[in-house]
Each structure stands twice: as structure tokens, then as C-alpha cells.
mmCIF file of C-alpha atoms in Angstrom:
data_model
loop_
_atom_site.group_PDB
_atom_site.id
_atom_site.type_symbol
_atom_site.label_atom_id
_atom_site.label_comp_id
_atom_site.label_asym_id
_atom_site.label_seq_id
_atom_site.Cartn_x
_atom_site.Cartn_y
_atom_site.Cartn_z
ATOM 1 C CA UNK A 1 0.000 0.000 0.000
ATOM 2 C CA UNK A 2 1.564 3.419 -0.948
ATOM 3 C CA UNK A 3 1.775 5.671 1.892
ATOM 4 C CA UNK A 4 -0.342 8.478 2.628
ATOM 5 C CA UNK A 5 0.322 12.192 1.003
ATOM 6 C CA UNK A 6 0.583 14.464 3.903
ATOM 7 C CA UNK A 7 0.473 17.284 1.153
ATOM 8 C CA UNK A 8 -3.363 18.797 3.097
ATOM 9 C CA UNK A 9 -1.404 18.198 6.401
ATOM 10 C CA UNK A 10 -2.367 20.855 9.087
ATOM 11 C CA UNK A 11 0.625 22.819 10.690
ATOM 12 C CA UNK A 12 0.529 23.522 14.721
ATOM 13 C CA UNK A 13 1.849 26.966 15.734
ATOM 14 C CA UNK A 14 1.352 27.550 19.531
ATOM 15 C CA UNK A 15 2.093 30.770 21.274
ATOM 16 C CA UNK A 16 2.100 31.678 24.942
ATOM 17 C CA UNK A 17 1.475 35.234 26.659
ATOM 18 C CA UNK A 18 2.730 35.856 29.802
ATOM 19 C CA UNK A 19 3.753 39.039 31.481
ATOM 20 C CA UNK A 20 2.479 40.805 34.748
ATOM 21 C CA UNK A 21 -1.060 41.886 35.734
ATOM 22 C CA UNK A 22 -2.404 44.446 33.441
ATOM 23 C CA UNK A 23 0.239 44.900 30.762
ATOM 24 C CA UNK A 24 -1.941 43.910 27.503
ATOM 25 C CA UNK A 25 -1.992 40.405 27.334
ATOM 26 C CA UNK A 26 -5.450 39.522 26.670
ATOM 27 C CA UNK A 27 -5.816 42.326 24.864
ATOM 28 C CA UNK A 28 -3.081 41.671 22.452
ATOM 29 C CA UNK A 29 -4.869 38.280 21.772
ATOM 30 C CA UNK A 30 -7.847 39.926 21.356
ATOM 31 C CA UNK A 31 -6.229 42.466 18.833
ATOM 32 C CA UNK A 32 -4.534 39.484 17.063
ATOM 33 C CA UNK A 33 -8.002 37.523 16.221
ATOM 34 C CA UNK A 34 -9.684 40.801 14.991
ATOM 35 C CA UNK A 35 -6.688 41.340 12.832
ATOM 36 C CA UNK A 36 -6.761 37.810 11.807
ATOM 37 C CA UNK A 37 -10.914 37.852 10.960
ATOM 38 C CA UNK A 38 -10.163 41.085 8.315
ATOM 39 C CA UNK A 39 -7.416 38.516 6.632
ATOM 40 C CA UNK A 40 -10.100 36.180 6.122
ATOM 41 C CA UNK A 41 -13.458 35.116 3.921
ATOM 42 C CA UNK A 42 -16.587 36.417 5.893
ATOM 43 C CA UNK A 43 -17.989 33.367 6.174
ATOM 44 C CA UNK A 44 -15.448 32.094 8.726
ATOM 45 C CA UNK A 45 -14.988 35.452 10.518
ATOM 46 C CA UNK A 46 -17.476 33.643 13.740
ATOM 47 C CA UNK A 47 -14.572 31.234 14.355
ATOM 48 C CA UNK A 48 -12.220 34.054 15.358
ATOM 49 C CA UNK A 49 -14.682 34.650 18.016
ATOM 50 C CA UNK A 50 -14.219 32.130 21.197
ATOM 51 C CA UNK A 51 -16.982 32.551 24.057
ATOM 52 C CA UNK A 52 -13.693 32.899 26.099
ATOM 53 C CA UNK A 53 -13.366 36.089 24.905
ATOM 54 C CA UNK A 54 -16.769 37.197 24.111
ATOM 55 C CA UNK A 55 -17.596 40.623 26.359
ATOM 56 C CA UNK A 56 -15.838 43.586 27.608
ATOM 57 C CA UNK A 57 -11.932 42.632 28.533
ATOM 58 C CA UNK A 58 -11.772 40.949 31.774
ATOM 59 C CA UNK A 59 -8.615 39.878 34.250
ATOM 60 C CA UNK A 60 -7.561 36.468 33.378
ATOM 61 C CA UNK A 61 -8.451 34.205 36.588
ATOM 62 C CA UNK A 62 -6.874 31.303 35.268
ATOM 63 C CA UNK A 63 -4.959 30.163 31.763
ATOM 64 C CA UNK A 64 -6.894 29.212 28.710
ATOM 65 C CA UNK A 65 -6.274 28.620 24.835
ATOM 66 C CA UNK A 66 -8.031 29.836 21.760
ATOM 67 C CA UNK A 67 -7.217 27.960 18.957
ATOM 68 C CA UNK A 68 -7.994 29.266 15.036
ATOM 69 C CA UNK A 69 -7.132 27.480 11.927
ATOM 70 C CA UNK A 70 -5.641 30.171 9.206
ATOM 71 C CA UNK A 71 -4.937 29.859 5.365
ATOM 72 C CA UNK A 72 -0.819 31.003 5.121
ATOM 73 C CA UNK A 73 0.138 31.615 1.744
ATOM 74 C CA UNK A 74 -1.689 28.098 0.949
ATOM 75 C CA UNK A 75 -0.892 26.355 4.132
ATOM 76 C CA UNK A 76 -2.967 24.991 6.389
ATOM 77 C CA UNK A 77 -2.229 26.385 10.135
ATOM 78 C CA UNK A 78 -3.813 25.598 13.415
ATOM 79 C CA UNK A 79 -3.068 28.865 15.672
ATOM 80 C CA UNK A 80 -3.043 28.176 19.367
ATOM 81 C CA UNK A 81 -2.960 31.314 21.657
ATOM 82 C CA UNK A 82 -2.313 30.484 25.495
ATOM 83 C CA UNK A 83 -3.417 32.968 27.559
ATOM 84 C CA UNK A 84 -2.182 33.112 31.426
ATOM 85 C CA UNK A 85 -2.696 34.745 34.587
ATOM 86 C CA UNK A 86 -0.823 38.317 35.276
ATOM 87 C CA UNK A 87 2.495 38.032 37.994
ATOM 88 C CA UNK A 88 2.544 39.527 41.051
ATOM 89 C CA UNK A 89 5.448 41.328 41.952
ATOM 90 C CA UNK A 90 5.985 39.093 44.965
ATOM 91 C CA UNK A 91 6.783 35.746 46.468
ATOM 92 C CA UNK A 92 3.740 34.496 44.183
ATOM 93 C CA UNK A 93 5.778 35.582 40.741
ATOM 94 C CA UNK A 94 8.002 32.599 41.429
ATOM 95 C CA UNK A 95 4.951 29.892 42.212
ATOM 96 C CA UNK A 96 3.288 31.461 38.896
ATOM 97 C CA UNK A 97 6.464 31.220 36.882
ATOM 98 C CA UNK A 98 6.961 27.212 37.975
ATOM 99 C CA UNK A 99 3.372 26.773 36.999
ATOM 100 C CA UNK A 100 3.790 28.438 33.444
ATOM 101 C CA UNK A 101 7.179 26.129 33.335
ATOM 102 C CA UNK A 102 5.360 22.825 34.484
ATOM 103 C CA UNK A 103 2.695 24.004 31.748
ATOM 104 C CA UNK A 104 5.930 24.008 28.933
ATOM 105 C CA UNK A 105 7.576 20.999 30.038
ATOM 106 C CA UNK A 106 4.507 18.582 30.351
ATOM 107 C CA UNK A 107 3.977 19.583 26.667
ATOM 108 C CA UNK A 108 8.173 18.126 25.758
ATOM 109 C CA UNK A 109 6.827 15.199 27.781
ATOM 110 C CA UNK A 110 4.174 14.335 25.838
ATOM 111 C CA UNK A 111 6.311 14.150 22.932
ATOM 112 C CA UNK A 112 8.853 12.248 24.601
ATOM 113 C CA UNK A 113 5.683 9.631 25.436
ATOM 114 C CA UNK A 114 5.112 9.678 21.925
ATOM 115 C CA UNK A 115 8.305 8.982 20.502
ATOM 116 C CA UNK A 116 8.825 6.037 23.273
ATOM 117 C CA UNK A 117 6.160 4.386 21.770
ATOM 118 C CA UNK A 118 6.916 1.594 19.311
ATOM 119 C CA UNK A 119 3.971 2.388 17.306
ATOM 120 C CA UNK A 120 3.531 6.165 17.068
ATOM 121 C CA UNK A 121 0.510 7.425 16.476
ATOM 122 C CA UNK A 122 0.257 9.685 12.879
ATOM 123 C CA UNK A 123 -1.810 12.089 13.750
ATOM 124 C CA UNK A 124 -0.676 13.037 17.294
ATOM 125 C CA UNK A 125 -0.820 16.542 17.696
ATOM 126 C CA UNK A 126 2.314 19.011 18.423
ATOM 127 C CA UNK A 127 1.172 21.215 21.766
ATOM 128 C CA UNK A 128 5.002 22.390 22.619
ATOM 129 C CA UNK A 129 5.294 26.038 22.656
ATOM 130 C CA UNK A 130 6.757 27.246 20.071
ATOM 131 C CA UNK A 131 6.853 31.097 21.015
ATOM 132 C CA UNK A 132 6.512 33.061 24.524
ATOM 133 C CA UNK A 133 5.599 36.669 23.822
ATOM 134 C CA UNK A 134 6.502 38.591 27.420
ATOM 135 C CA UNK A 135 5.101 41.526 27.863
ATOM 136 C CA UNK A 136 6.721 44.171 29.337
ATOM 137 C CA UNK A 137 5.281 47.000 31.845
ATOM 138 C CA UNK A 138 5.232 50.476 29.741
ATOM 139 C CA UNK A 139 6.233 52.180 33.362
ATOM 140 C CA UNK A 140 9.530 50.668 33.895
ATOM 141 C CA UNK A 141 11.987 52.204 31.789
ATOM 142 C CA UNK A 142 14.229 49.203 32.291
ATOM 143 C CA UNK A 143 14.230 45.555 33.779
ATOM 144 C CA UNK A 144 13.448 45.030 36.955
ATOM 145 C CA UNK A 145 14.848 41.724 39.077
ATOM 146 C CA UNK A 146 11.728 40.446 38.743
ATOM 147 C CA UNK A 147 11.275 40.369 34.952
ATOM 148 C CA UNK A 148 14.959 39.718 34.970
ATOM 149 C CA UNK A 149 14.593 36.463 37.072
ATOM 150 C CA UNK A 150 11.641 35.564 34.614
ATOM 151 C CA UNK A 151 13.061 35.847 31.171
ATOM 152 C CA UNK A 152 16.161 34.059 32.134
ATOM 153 C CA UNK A 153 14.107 30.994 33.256
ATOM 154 C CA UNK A 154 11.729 30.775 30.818
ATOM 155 C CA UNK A 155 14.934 31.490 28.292
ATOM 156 C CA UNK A 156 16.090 28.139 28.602
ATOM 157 C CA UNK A 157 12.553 26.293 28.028
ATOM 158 C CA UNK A 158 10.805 28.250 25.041
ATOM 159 C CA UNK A 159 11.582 31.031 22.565
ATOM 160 C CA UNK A 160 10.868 34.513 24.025
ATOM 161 C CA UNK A 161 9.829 37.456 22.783
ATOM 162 C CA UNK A 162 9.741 40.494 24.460
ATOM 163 C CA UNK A 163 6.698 42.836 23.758
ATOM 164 C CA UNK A 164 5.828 46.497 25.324
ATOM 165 C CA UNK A 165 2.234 46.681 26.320
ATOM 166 C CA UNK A 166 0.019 49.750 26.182
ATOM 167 C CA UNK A 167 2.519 51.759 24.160
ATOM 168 C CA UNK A 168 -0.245 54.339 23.165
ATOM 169 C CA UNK A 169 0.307 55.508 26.995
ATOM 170 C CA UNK A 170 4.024 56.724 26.090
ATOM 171 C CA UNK A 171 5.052 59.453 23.650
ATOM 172 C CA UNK A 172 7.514 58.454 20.254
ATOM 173 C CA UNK A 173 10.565 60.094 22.647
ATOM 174 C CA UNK A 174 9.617 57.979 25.396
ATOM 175 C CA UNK A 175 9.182 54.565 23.173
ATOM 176 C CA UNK A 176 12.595 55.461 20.931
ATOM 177 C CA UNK A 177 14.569 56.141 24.879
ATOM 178 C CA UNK A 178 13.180 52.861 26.414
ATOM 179 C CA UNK A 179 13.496 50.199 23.505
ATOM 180 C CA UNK A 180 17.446 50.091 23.200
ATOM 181 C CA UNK A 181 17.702 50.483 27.375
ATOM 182 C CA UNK A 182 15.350 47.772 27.971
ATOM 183 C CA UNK A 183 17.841 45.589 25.146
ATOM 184 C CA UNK A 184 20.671 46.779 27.331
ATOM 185 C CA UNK A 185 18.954 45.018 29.958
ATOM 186 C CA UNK A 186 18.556 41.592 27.960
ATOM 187 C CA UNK A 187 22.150 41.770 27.084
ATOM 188 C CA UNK A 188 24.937 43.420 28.716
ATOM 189 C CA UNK A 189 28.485 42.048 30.143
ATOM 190 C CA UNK A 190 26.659 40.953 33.142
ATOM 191 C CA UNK A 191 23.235 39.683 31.942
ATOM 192 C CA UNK A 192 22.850 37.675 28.515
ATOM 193 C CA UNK A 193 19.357 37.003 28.838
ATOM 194 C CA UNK A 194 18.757 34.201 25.667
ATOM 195 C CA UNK A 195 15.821 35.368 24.128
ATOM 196 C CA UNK A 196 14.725 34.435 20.753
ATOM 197 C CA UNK A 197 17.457 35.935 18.936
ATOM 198 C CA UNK A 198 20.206 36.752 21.130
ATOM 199 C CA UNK A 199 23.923 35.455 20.798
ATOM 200 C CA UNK A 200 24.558 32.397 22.036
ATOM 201 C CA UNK A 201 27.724 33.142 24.505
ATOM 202 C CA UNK A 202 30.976 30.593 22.838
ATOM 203 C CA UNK A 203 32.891 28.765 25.467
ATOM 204 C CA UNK A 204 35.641 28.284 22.723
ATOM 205 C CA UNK A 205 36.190 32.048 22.265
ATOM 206 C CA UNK A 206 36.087 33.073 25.971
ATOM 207 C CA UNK A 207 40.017 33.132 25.709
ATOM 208 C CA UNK A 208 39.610 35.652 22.991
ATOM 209 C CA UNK A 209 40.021 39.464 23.774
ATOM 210 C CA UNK A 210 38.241 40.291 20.365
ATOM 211 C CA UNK A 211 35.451 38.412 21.023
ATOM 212 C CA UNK A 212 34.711 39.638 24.789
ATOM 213 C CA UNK A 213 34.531 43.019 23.592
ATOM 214 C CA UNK A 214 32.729 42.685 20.917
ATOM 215 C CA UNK A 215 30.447 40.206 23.021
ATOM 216 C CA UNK A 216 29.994 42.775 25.765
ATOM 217 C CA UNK A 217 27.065 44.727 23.792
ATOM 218 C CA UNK A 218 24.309 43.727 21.727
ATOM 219 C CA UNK A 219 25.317 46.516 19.062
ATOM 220 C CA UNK A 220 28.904 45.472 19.740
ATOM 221 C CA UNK A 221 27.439 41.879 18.077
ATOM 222 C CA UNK A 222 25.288 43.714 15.510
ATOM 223 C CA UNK A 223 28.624 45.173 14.149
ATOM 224 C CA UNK A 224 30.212 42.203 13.366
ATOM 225 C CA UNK A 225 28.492 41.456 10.823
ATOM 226 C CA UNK A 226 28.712 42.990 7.208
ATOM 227 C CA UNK A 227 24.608 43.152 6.340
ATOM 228 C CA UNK A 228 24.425 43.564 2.503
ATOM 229 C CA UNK A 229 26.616 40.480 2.271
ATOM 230 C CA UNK A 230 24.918 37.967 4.553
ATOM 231 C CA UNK A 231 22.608 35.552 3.665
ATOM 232 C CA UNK A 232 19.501 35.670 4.216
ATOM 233 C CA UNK A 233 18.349 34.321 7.392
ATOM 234 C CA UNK A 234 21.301 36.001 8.613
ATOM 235 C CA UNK A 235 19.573 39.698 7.856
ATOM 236 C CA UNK A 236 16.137 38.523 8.579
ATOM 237 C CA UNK A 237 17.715 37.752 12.135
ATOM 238 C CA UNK A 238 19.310 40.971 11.761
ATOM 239 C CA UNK A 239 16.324 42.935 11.379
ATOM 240 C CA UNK A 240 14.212 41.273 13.904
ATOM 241 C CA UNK A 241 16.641 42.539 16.791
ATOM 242 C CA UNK A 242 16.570 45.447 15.577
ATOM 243 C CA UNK A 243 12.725 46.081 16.450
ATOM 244 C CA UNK A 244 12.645 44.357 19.092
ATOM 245 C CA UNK A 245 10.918 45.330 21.694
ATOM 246 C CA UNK A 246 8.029 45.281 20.146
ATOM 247 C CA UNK A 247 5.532 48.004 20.889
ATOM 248 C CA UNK A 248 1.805 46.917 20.866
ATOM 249 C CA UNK A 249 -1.925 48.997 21.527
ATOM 250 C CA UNK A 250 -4.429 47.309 22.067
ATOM 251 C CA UNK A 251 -8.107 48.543 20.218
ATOM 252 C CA UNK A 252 -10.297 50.305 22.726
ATOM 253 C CA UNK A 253 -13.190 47.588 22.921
ATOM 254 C CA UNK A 254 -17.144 48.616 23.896
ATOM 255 C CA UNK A 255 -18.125 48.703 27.285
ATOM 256 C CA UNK A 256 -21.322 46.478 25.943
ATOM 257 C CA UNK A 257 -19.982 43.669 23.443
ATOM 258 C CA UNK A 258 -15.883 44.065 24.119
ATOM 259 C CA UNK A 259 -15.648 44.426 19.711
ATOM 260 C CA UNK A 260 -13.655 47.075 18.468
ATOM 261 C CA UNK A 261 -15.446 50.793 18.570
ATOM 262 C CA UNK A 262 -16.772 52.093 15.491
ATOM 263 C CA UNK A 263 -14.224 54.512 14.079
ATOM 264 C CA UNK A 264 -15.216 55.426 10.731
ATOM 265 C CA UNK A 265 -11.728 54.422 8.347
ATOM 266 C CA UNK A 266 -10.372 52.688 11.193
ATOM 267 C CA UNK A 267 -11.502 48.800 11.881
ATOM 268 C CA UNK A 268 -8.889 48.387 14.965
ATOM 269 C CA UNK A 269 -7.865 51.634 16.446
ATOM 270 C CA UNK A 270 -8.714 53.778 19.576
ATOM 271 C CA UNK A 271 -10.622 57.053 19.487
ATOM 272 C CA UNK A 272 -9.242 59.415 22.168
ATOM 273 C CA UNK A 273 -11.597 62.486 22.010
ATOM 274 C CA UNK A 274 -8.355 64.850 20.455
ATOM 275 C CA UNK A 275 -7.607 62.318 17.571
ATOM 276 C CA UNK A 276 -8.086 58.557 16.862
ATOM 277 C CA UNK A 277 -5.206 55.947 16.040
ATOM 278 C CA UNK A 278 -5.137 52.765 13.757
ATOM 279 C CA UNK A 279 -3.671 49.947 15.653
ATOM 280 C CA UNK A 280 -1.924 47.865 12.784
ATOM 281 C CA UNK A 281 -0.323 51.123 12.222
ATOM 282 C CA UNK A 282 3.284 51.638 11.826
ATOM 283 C CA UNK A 283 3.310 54.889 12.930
ATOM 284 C CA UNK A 284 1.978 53.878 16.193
ATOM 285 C CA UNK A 285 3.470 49.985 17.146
ATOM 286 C CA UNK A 286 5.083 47.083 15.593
ATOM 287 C CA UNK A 287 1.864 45.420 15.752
ATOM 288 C CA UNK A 288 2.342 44.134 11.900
ATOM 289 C CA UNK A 289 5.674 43.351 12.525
ATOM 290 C CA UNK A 290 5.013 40.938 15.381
ATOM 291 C CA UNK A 291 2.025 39.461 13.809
ATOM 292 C CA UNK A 292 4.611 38.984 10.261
ATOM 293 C CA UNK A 293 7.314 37.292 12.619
ATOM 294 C CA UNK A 294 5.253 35.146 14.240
ATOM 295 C CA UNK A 295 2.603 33.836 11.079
ATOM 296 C CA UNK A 296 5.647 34.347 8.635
ATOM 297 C CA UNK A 297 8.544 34.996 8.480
ATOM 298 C CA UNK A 298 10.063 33.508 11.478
ATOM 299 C CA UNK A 299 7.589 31.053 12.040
ATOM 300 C CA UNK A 300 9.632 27.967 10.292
ATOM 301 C CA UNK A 301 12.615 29.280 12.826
ATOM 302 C CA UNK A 302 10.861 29.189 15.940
ATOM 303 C CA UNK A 303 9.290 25.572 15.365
ATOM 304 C CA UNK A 304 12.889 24.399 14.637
ATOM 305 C CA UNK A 305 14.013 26.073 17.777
ATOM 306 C CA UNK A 306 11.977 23.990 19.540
ATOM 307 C CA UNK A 307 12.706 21.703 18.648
ATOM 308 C CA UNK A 308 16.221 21.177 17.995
ATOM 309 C CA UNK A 309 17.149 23.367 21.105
ATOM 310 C CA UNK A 310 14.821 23.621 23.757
ATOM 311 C CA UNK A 311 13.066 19.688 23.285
ATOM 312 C CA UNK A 312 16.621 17.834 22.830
ATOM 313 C CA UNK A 313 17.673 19.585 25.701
ATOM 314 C CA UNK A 314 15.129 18.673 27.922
ATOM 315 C CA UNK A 315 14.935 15.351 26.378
ATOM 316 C CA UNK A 316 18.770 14.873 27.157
ATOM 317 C CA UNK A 317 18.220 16.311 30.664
ATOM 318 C CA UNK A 318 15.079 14.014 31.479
ATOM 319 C CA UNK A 319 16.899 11.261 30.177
ATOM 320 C CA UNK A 320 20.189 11.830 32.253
ATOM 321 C CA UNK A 321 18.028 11.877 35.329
ATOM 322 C CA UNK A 322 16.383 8.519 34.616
ATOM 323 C CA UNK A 323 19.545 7.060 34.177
ATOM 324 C CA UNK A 324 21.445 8.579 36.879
ATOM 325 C CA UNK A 325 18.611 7.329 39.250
ATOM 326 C CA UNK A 326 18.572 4.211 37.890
ATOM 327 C CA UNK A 327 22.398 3.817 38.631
ATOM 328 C CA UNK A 328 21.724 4.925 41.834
ATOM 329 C CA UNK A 329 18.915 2.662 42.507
ATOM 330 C CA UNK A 330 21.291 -0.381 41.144
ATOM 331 C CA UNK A 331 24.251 0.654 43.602
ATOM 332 C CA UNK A 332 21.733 0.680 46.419
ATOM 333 C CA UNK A 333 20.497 -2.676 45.638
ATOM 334 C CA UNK A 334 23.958 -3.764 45.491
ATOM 335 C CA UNK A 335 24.806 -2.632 49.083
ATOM 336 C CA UNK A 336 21.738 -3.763 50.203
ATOM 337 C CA UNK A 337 22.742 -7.375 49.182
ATOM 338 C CA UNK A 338 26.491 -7.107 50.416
ATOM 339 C CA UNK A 339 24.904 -6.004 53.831
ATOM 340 C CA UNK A 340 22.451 -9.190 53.621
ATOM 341 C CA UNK A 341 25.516 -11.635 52.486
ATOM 342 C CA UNK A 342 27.082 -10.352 56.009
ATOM 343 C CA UNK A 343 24.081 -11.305 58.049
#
């Protein structure tokens, strides 16, 4: 029998908001699936509605997903958005981070179940994250420990991407001053955050002067490299740190139904009494960008990521453990005999 085509196979993209209480997360998702419904045929415009998210915005009480299946340049995507709680800056940030963690890592071990299976099953379905959007709080001009603490940890389980919430509440000045200083705060010669994007720090060049200095600075890295001749990924890479952090605003929704207000021109936007701004606009955020990266551009990257970084790694990890307490178990049963044998 010939095997299946997989040609009309369905694609799983899954991406994560985190980021403390009342920084834009829900709305961003809520954005997102308006801006995904004008993309698409009427006809299919009630699916980017979820009763989740039906109503005036609301604090998230516990995590959810929304799931959407898009059309990408003739590929079939299933879009999973996982929506989670706000942090606390307190004691309780840490028990909310482990939670989000346990949430990443119980995905990796479901696909570790699945390839320890002799017969695997087709049509299992990929739920590992591929992308962590963390959004940042528009009054902190840099990193605090707290969102210091959390980017490194979640750095080493899932692609991150930092995001600056309610950027409509800061001037251009304001946004142009705090995007490199927060990126100073990612990476620096004390803290190399790795977020989706950053250098990878080389233990085999540690010994080199040339590359500690240029190391020491995220535009000391950007200058290495000669951009009209790379290839590429290379200056799609390029670009992408460039923007980041990404600046979002959120559409002011109606007190009554939570849809967008009615601003004539303007199908996502906010309507401030003195003027009125367009959302998707890149005169106002990077909202296009991100949406691009993530549905586009970068989306191939982020899924190999996964992958190939964070899933091998905590495969090898999980797997070291089993057999390291295996070994351990065997040289206990082994004393425990020698003690009998001397009874």
C-alpha cells in the first residue's frame, strides 16, 4: 500500500502570553483575532470569536487557549494562543512562573511519550510552545529583578519574545529612549538574557580578547556582521533585533460587546476624544511586525528552535536523570545485598 500524502497536512503553531497583571496580554490576543478575521473570507470570521473572549476585557483568573485554523500563503495552520494569569510582583511571581514552566515541560513530555512508543501514532498533535511573547510593563523604563529572574528561566525552556504593552500611553521620545535600554537590559556584560534571537555566549572564544569586547554589547554583536553580504536568514535575524521590543496597543473595545469601537476608516484603532489611532499602524506599534514574525517569516525558525534546542535539551536532561537514578537505585540494591551476604 503506498503511503499516505501528507500534502493537506495541518501545521501547529502555539504561542504563549505571559507578562504581569495588566500589561496587555489579553488584549493583544484579542487584537490578534480581529486582525486575523479582516485577513479572512466572511464566512469564517465567527470562528475568530471564542466565548472565552466574548464581552468587555476581563482579568484572566486562570490560563486558557483559543485555537484558530488560518490559510498562510496556501498552508494549512492551526493557531493556538495560550493565555495566562498576570504576575505579582511578589513571592507568588516565582509559584506562577513554575506553573507556566510545568505548563511548557509537560507539553516536551508528551512528545517524549510519543516517541517512546513503538507504534507512534500519525496524527498526534504538536502542543510544545513554540513562542513566549513577554510583555513588558510600559512604566519601567528598564528591567526590573523580577522580569529579569523571569526571562532568564523561561529562556532556557521556550523562545521569548519580548513585547511592550500599552505603548499608546508613552510618547515616540519615550518609546525610541526605552526600547534600546530595555535591550541593554537583555544583554549586557553581566546579563545575557537568551531570548529568541540573542547570541549564544561561545565557550571556545572566551580566551579571545576580540570576542569579549565585541560580546559585551548587543550593538557590539550587531557590528560584526557585514549586512548587505549575509545571507539571508542572517539579515532577517538581523532585522528582527533590531525592532525588538516590540511596541503593541491594544483597540479600545465597547463597554457592551468588548468588539472594536466604530471609528469610521479605522476597523482596529482607539478614538481618544483629540484624535483617533489605527492599531496595525506603523506609525503607532510594531503590531504588523510581530504578527509577520510570528505567522511568517520567522515562524519555520521558531518551530525548529523547539525543537532542535529547547526539546533535545530537555529530552537529554530528562533522560540523564532517569539514568542517573537508575544507577543509583542499582548501587543501592547492590549494598543492600552485600549487607544481607554479612548477616
Amino acid at each position: 500500500m503506498a503511503p499516505r500524502s501528507r500534502k493537506n497536512a495541518t501545521s501547529q503553531f502555539n504561542v504563549m502570553v505571559v507578562g504581569f497583571a495588566g500589561v496587555g496580554k489579553t488584549a493583544f490576543i484579542k487584537t490578534l483575532l480581529e486582525a486575523l478575521k479582516l485577513d479572512s473570507p466572511k464566512e469564517r470570521h465567527t470562528l475568530f470569536d471564542p466565548p472565552v473572549l466574548q464581552g468587555p476585557l476581563t482579568k484572566t483568573a486562570a490560563p486558557y487557549t483559543v485555537s484558530v485554523d488560518l490559510d498562510i500563503d496556501g498552508e494549512k495552520v492551526a493557531l493556538t494562543l495560550i493565555d495566562t494569569p498576570g504576575f505579582q510582583a511578589s513571592f507568588l511571581a516565582d509559584k506562577q512562573l513554575h506553573d507556566i514552566l510545568g505548563y511548557i515541560e509537560h507539553q516536551f513530555d508528551l512528545t517524549l511519550a510519543e516517541e517512546s512508543k513503538v507504534k507512534r501514532n500519525p496524527k498526534a498533535v504538536d502542543t510544545q510552545v513554540h513562542a513566549c511573547l513577554y510583555f513588558l510593563d510600559p512604566t519601567k523604563s528598564v528591567l526590573d529583578e523580577y522580569d529579569i529572574r523571569i526571562l532568564t528561566r523561561l529562556s532556557r525552556r521556550v523562545n521569548v519574545i519580548p513585547v511592550l504593552g500599552k505603548a499608546d500611553t508613552l510618547t515616540k521620545a519615550q518609546r525610541d529612549r526605552m526600547k534600546p535600554a530595555i535591550m541593554q537590559s537583555v544583554y549586557n556584560a553581566v546579563n545575557k538574557i537568551p531570548i529568541y534571537g540573542m547570541p549564544e555566549e561561545d565557550e571556545e572564544d572566551e580566551d579571545e580578547e576580540k570576542d569579549k569586547t565585541a560580546g559585551s554589547s548587543l550593538e557590539g554583536f550587531l557590528k560584526q556582521f557585514d549586512y548587505e553580504n549575509e545571507d539571508e536568514d542572517t539579515r532577517i535575524l538581523i532585522d528582527y533585533i533590531h525592532m525588538l521590543p516590540f511596541t503593541m496597543i491594544a483597540y479600545e473595545d465597547d463597554p457592551q460587546t468588548g468588539k472594536p469601537i466604530a471609528i469610521e476608516g479605522t476597523p482596529i484603532g482607539r478614538d481618544y476624544g483629540w484624535g483617533t489611532i489605527d492599531c496595525m499602524s506603523p506609525t503607532f506599534s510594531d503590531f504588523n511586525d510581530l504578527k509577520s514574525i510570528l505567522l511568517d517569516t520567522h515562524r519555520g525558525f521558531l518551530k525548529t528552535a523547539t525543537i532542535e534546542d529547547y526539546y533535545e535539551r530537555y529530552r537529554t536532561e530528562r533522560l540523564l536523570i532517569k539514568r542517573a537514578t537508575k544507577l543509583k537505585s542499582m548501587d543501592l540494591s547492590k549494598k543492600i545485598l552485600e549487607d544481607l551476604t554479612k548477616l
